[in-house]
């Protein structure tokens, strides 16, 4: 058994070195909590209602919820919540609440929404309307408005993305609300914000629009294992830094994302970085072995790197140097041209032969 575990650990160390394509912060250290691994800790039921089961951490769970409530402008007596097992569970619960508020409501979500949103529609047998997106991956509110008018007789339940899975696009919450009200849905809508990654980053970006319960939203979900970093998937977790520490981490992520995007373009590689995002989208590498080595998430002709706090410039340089070296082989002597991905990243970000200025 010792040998099996040792080999597995070496494998994890090696794969961690080349982790870039998925939004997990690997820069964490919870050694101090190892002393608690000998207990069967279980927060049974509602975190705000005491259970007869005494081996729990309910007081910490409520502390975490209070922290997030302050972050999103809610007082203690103005919210309910709990720590989920993952971002998907947060979306399932948020959309369920929306359906409970409006049992005959129609679920609207952009085509770039996480698969769990459409999974919720199937689970709850809800009518679901997919809304078109802009090139950036952001919801197209013109198309949203048209589709709302096609269903004026039924309330609207809307999933707003605070960072899409592939492109890291942030839906314009204020424009979504404006579109709903202009379309005659005032007081007949419920908004769930899927903030799996960027929901915890945007509050620490000065120019970013606020996700706040002072606006007419119903629920927000975030993942604890993404920006914060955690050894297992969860919805929210014990905070290891204060607001100020998070702000520094967010700024570092955004700075390094811009660095990656600029270096990709300097190397002649088509790349896009949405505003308020740390997800850098670029042309899909031709070599699937390279994709697996760096654990890149791909969709069609594009792939992306999600710059997390654990991704430093040295790691990005290693990745870039390997990518540039490989491309010499892939596109040697002009025998094969780099692909056009203008449809995915916009003409201004595409450096193919046709669009390169």
XYZ file of C-alpha atoms in Angstrom:
357
model
C 0.000 0.000 0.000
C 2.842 2.396 0.851
C 4.360 1.852 -2.585
C 1.035 2.452 -4.351
C 0.481 5.705 -2.472
C 4.050 6.876 -3.106
C 3.696 6.278 -6.855
C 0.349 8.023 -6.884
C 1.804 11.021 -5.056
C 4.671 11.275 -7.566
C 2.102 11.212 -10.361
C 0.128 14.030 -8.723
C 3.267 16.136 -8.276
C 4.165 15.669 -11.948
C 0.677 16.473 -13.254
C 0.436 19.524 -11.016
C 3.527 20.969 -12.723
C 1.681 21.103 -16.031
C -1.768 22.174 -14.858
C -3.080 25.169 -16.845
C -6.415 24.519 -18.563
C -8.784 24.107 -15.620
C -9.797 26.759 -13.058
C -8.359 25.226 -9.902
C -6.019 27.102 -7.602
C -3.372 24.574 -6.548
C -1.575 27.034 -4.287
C -2.914 26.070 -0.870
C -1.685 24.547 2.361
C -4.089 23.076 4.897
C -1.615 21.065 6.940
C -2.939 22.613 10.138
C -6.259 20.859 9.536
C -4.729 17.376 9.316
C -5.336 16.885 13.048
C -9.084 16.947 12.296
C -8.996 14.079 9.800
C -9.577 11.534 12.567
C -13.161 12.708 13.139
C -16.357 12.026 11.208
C -17.393 15.681 10.915
C -20.832 16.108 9.386
C -22.959 19.279 9.295
C -26.311 17.511 9.082
C -29.225 19.526 7.769
C -29.730 23.276 7.909
C -26.546 25.068 9.063
C -28.637 27.475 11.146
C -30.529 24.756 13.042
C -28.678 22.783 15.713
C -28.547 19.005 15.232
C -28.362 16.277 17.859
C -25.236 15.057 16.097
C -22.425 16.725 18.004
C -19.401 16.112 15.751
C -19.885 19.031 13.375
C -18.316 22.292 12.215
C -21.544 24.235 11.886
C -20.129 27.318 13.593
C -17.442 27.585 10.906
C -19.933 27.014 8.097
C -22.089 29.877 9.352
C -18.975 32.043 9.690
C -18.136 31.418 6.039
C -21.705 32.238 4.977
C -21.607 35.481 6.977
C -18.392 36.459 5.155
C -19.981 35.910 1.734
C -23.154 37.715 2.814
C -21.094 40.819 3.642
C -19.265 40.503 0.328
C -22.567 40.627 -1.571
C -24.240 43.323 0.578
C -26.522 41.211 2.757
C -27.129 41.411 6.487
C -27.156 38.268 8.640
C -30.919 38.173 8.894
C -31.381 38.714 5.147
C -30.047 35.483 3.742
C -29.977 31.694 3.944
C -27.319 29.485 2.518
C -25.090 26.478 2.965
C -21.764 25.068 1.856
C -22.216 22.930 -1.255
C -20.144 20.070 -2.589
C -19.366 21.805 -5.910
C -20.333 24.605 -8.272
C -22.869 22.380 -10.034
C -24.780 21.853 -6.793
C -24.897 25.625 -6.297
C -26.450 26.072 -9.740
C -28.935 23.255 -9.159
C -30.064 24.831 -5.894
C -30.236 28.393 -7.216
C -32.333 27.397 -10.218
C -34.547 25.223 -7.992
C -35.300 28.266 -5.819
C -36.180 30.187 -8.967
C -38.593 27.459 -10.009
C -40.166 27.410 -6.535
C -40.748 31.167 -6.790
C -42.134 30.874 -10.342
C -43.380 27.283 -10.892
C -44.394 28.066 -14.491
C -41.306 30.132 -15.247
C -39.084 29.576 -18.285
C -35.351 29.168 -17.749
C -33.155 31.384 -19.954
C -29.421 30.760 -20.234
C -26.777 31.695 -22.756
C -25.361 28.973 -24.974
C -22.016 29.386 -23.201
C -23.511 28.579 -19.784
C -22.132 25.659 -17.778
C -23.697 22.292 -18.597
C -25.125 22.068 -15.076
C -27.613 24.833 -15.927
C -29.150 22.758 -18.724
C -28.895 19.686 -16.489
C -31.054 21.547 -13.954
C -33.664 22.236 -16.637
C -33.862 18.510 -17.451
C -33.944 17.454 -13.796
C -36.716 19.894 -12.905
C -38.538 19.444 -16.254
C -38.408 23.157 -16.933
C -38.856 24.790 -20.316
C -35.428 26.128 -21.249
C -34.507 28.729 -23.867
C -30.913 29.019 -25.045
C -29.848 32.596 -25.753
C -27.200 33.476 -28.331
C -23.848 34.897 -27.245
C -21.490 37.547 -28.552
C -18.053 36.571 -29.851
C -16.727 37.280 -26.355
C -19.003 34.568 -24.929
C -21.185 37.134 -23.144
C -24.964 36.810 -23.377
C -26.466 38.649 -26.368
C -29.107 40.824 -24.704
C -30.664 41.764 -28.050
C -31.432 38.087 -28.672
C -32.451 37.723 -25.013
C -34.992 40.521 -25.421
C -36.456 38.937 -28.561
C -36.873 35.574 -26.845
C -38.465 37.140 -23.784
C -41.116 38.751 -26.000
C -41.923 35.342 -27.483
C -42.928 34.138 -23.992
C -44.424 37.239 -22.374
C -47.127 35.232 -20.610
C -44.668 33.298 -18.419
C -42.196 34.540 -15.772
C -38.471 34.404 -16.509
C -35.808 32.527 -14.552
C -32.376 33.634 -15.751
C -28.914 32.213 -15.293
C -26.341 35.023 -15.413
C -22.742 33.929 -15.910
C -20.050 35.583 -13.846
C -17.323 33.999 -15.981
C -18.218 31.402 -18.627
C -16.485 28.021 -18.691
C -14.577 28.319 -21.967
C -14.012 32.033 -22.587
C -14.332 33.462 -19.087
C -16.967 35.950 -20.272
C -18.940 37.955 -17.711
C -22.584 38.621 -18.569
C -23.685 42.233 -18.121
C -25.970 41.863 -15.102
C -27.233 45.444 -15.305
C -28.091 45.064 -19.003
C -29.864 41.757 -18.305
C -32.013 43.481 -15.656
C -32.675 46.416 -17.990
C -33.702 44.030 -20.790
C -36.113 42.208 -18.468
C -37.765 45.407 -17.296
C -38.023 46.900 -20.806
C -39.616 43.665 -22.008
C -42.392 43.950 -19.414
C -41.063 41.456 -16.861
C -40.788 43.818 -13.897
C -41.333 41.786 -10.704
C -41.777 38.642 -12.820
C -38.230 37.355 -12.946
C -35.681 35.519 -10.834
C -31.922 35.817 -11.457
C -29.374 33.207 -10.417
C -25.721 34.227 -10.815
C -23.288 31.428 -11.604
C -20.104 32.887 -10.149
C -18.188 29.597 -9.931
C -14.801 31.260 -10.557
C -15.109 34.997 -11.149
C -17.842 35.534 -8.577
C -15.073 35.569 -5.990
C -12.661 37.605 -8.126
C -14.802 40.483 -9.382
C -15.421 42.074 -5.954
C -11.677 42.762 -5.818
C -11.379 44.362 -9.265
C -11.980 48.111 -8.952
C -13.522 48.716 -12.388
C -15.721 45.614 -12.334
C -19.508 45.971 -12.007
C -20.760 44.764 -8.647
C -22.604 41.538 -8.066
C -24.812 42.680 -5.221
C -28.092 41.735 -3.611
C -28.923 45.442 -3.682
C -29.790 44.599 -7.282
C -32.835 42.358 -7.953
C -31.015 39.027 -7.971
C -32.151 35.918 -6.129
C -29.054 33.778 -5.645
C -25.298 33.525 -6.274
C -23.088 30.444 -6.256
C -19.291 30.202 -6.198
C -16.813 27.356 -6.039
C -14.424 27.074 -3.118
C -11.894 24.848 -4.887
C -11.346 27.237 -7.782
C -10.040 30.701 -6.877
C -9.638 30.070 -3.150
C -8.057 26.620 -3.536
C -9.086 23.464 -1.708
C -8.065 19.779 -1.842
C -11.620 18.698 -2.667
C -14.526 20.250 -4.602
C -16.838 22.465 -2.578
C -19.090 25.467 -2.876
C -17.647 27.709 -0.208
C -15.017 27.022 2.366
C -13.198 28.499 5.344
C -11.535 31.750 4.299
C -7.785 31.728 4.558
C -7.190 35.384 3.694
C -8.953 38.655 4.296
C -10.448 40.927 1.630
C -7.109 42.659 1.143
C -5.296 39.394 0.512
C -7.878 38.376 -2.063
C -7.496 41.696 -3.854
C -3.769 41.137 -4.277
C -4.340 37.604 -5.567
C -6.961 38.769 -8.059
C -4.709 41.515 -9.387
C -1.884 39.005 -9.795
C -4.130 36.651 -11.779
C -5.317 39.407 -14.098
C -1.779 40.743 -14.566
C -0.413 37.294 -15.440
C -3.336 36.643 -17.800
C -2.493 39.807 -19.731
C 1.138 38.733 -19.785
C 0.189 35.370 -21.306
C -2.128 36.924 -23.881
C 0.498 39.471 -24.945
C 3.245 36.858 -25.247
C 0.998 34.568 -27.285
C 0.256 37.385 -29.716
C 3.918 38.389 -29.851
C 4.618 34.810 -30.964
C 2.012 35.101 -33.724
C -0.599 32.996 -31.932
C -4.248 34.057 -32.065
C -5.442 34.842 -28.539
C -8.267 36.598 -26.717
C -8.703 37.781 -23.133
C -12.053 39.145 -22.028
C -12.160 42.165 -19.764
C -12.414 41.200 -16.071
C -11.272 37.664 -16.930
C -8.211 35.521 -16.314
C -9.171 32.950 -18.959
C -6.903 33.269 -22.002
C -8.413 31.731 -25.157
C -6.109 30.770 -28.034
C -5.834 28.463 -31.035
C -6.035 24.787 -30.195
C -2.615 23.086 -30.320
C -2.339 20.540 -33.150
C -0.663 17.929 -30.959
C -3.080 16.120 -28.630
C -0.146 14.868 -26.587
C 0.758 18.510 -25.883
C -2.875 19.193 -24.934
C -2.832 16.300 -22.466
C 0.574 17.257 -21.065
C -0.668 20.741 -20.142
C -4.216 19.571 -19.345
C -5.746 22.160 -21.661
C -9.519 22.398 -21.961
C -10.503 22.501 -25.641
C -13.656 23.196 -27.599
C -13.645 23.017 -31.374
C -10.677 24.997 -32.688
C -9.867 26.807 -29.449
C -8.361 25.981 -26.075
C -7.763 28.056 -22.978
C -5.519 28.603 -20.001
C -7.132 29.691 -16.740
C -4.619 31.818 -14.845
C -5.067 31.059 -11.142
C -3.037 32.245 -8.113
C -0.893 29.108 -8.360
C 0.057 29.890 -11.984
C 3.144 32.097 -11.941
C 5.124 33.714 -14.743
C 7.762 30.962 -14.676
C 5.099 28.335 -15.385
C 3.627 30.460 -18.162
C 7.078 30.951 -19.698
C 7.717 27.198 -19.689
C 4.357 26.601 -21.353
C 4.915 29.348 -23.928
C 8.417 28.198 -24.797
C 7.196 24.634 -25.338
C 4.234 25.822 -27.406
C 6.359 28.061 -29.633
C 8.887 25.250 -30.138
C 6.125 22.786 -31.066
C 4.514 25.216 -33.511
C 7.741 25.358 -35.511
C 7.231 21.651 -36.179
C 3.484 21.904 -36.769
C 3.724 24.766 -39.257
C 7.242 24.235 -40.632
C 8.244 25.971 -43.845
C 4.729 27.141 -44.518
C 3.518 23.657 -45.439
C 0.645 24.089 -43.029
C -0.869 27.413 -41.983
C -2.075 28.362 -38.520
C -5.876 28.104 -38.269
C -8.383 30.926 -38.507
C -10.340 31.215 -35.252
C -11.914 34.620 -35.924
C -15.391 33.157 -35.392
C -14.412 32.251 -31.817
C -12.193 35.174 -30.788
C -13.067 37.986 -33.200
C -11.111 39.197 -36.224
C -9.089 41.649 -34.132
C -7.649 38.756 -32.096
C -7.079 36.320 -34.957
C -3.539 36.195 -36.375
C -4.169 33.805 -39.242
C -2.899 34.722 -42.729
C -6.232 36.269 -43.655
C -6.637 38.515 -40.595
C -3.054 39.253 -39.639
C -2.478 42.963 -40.135
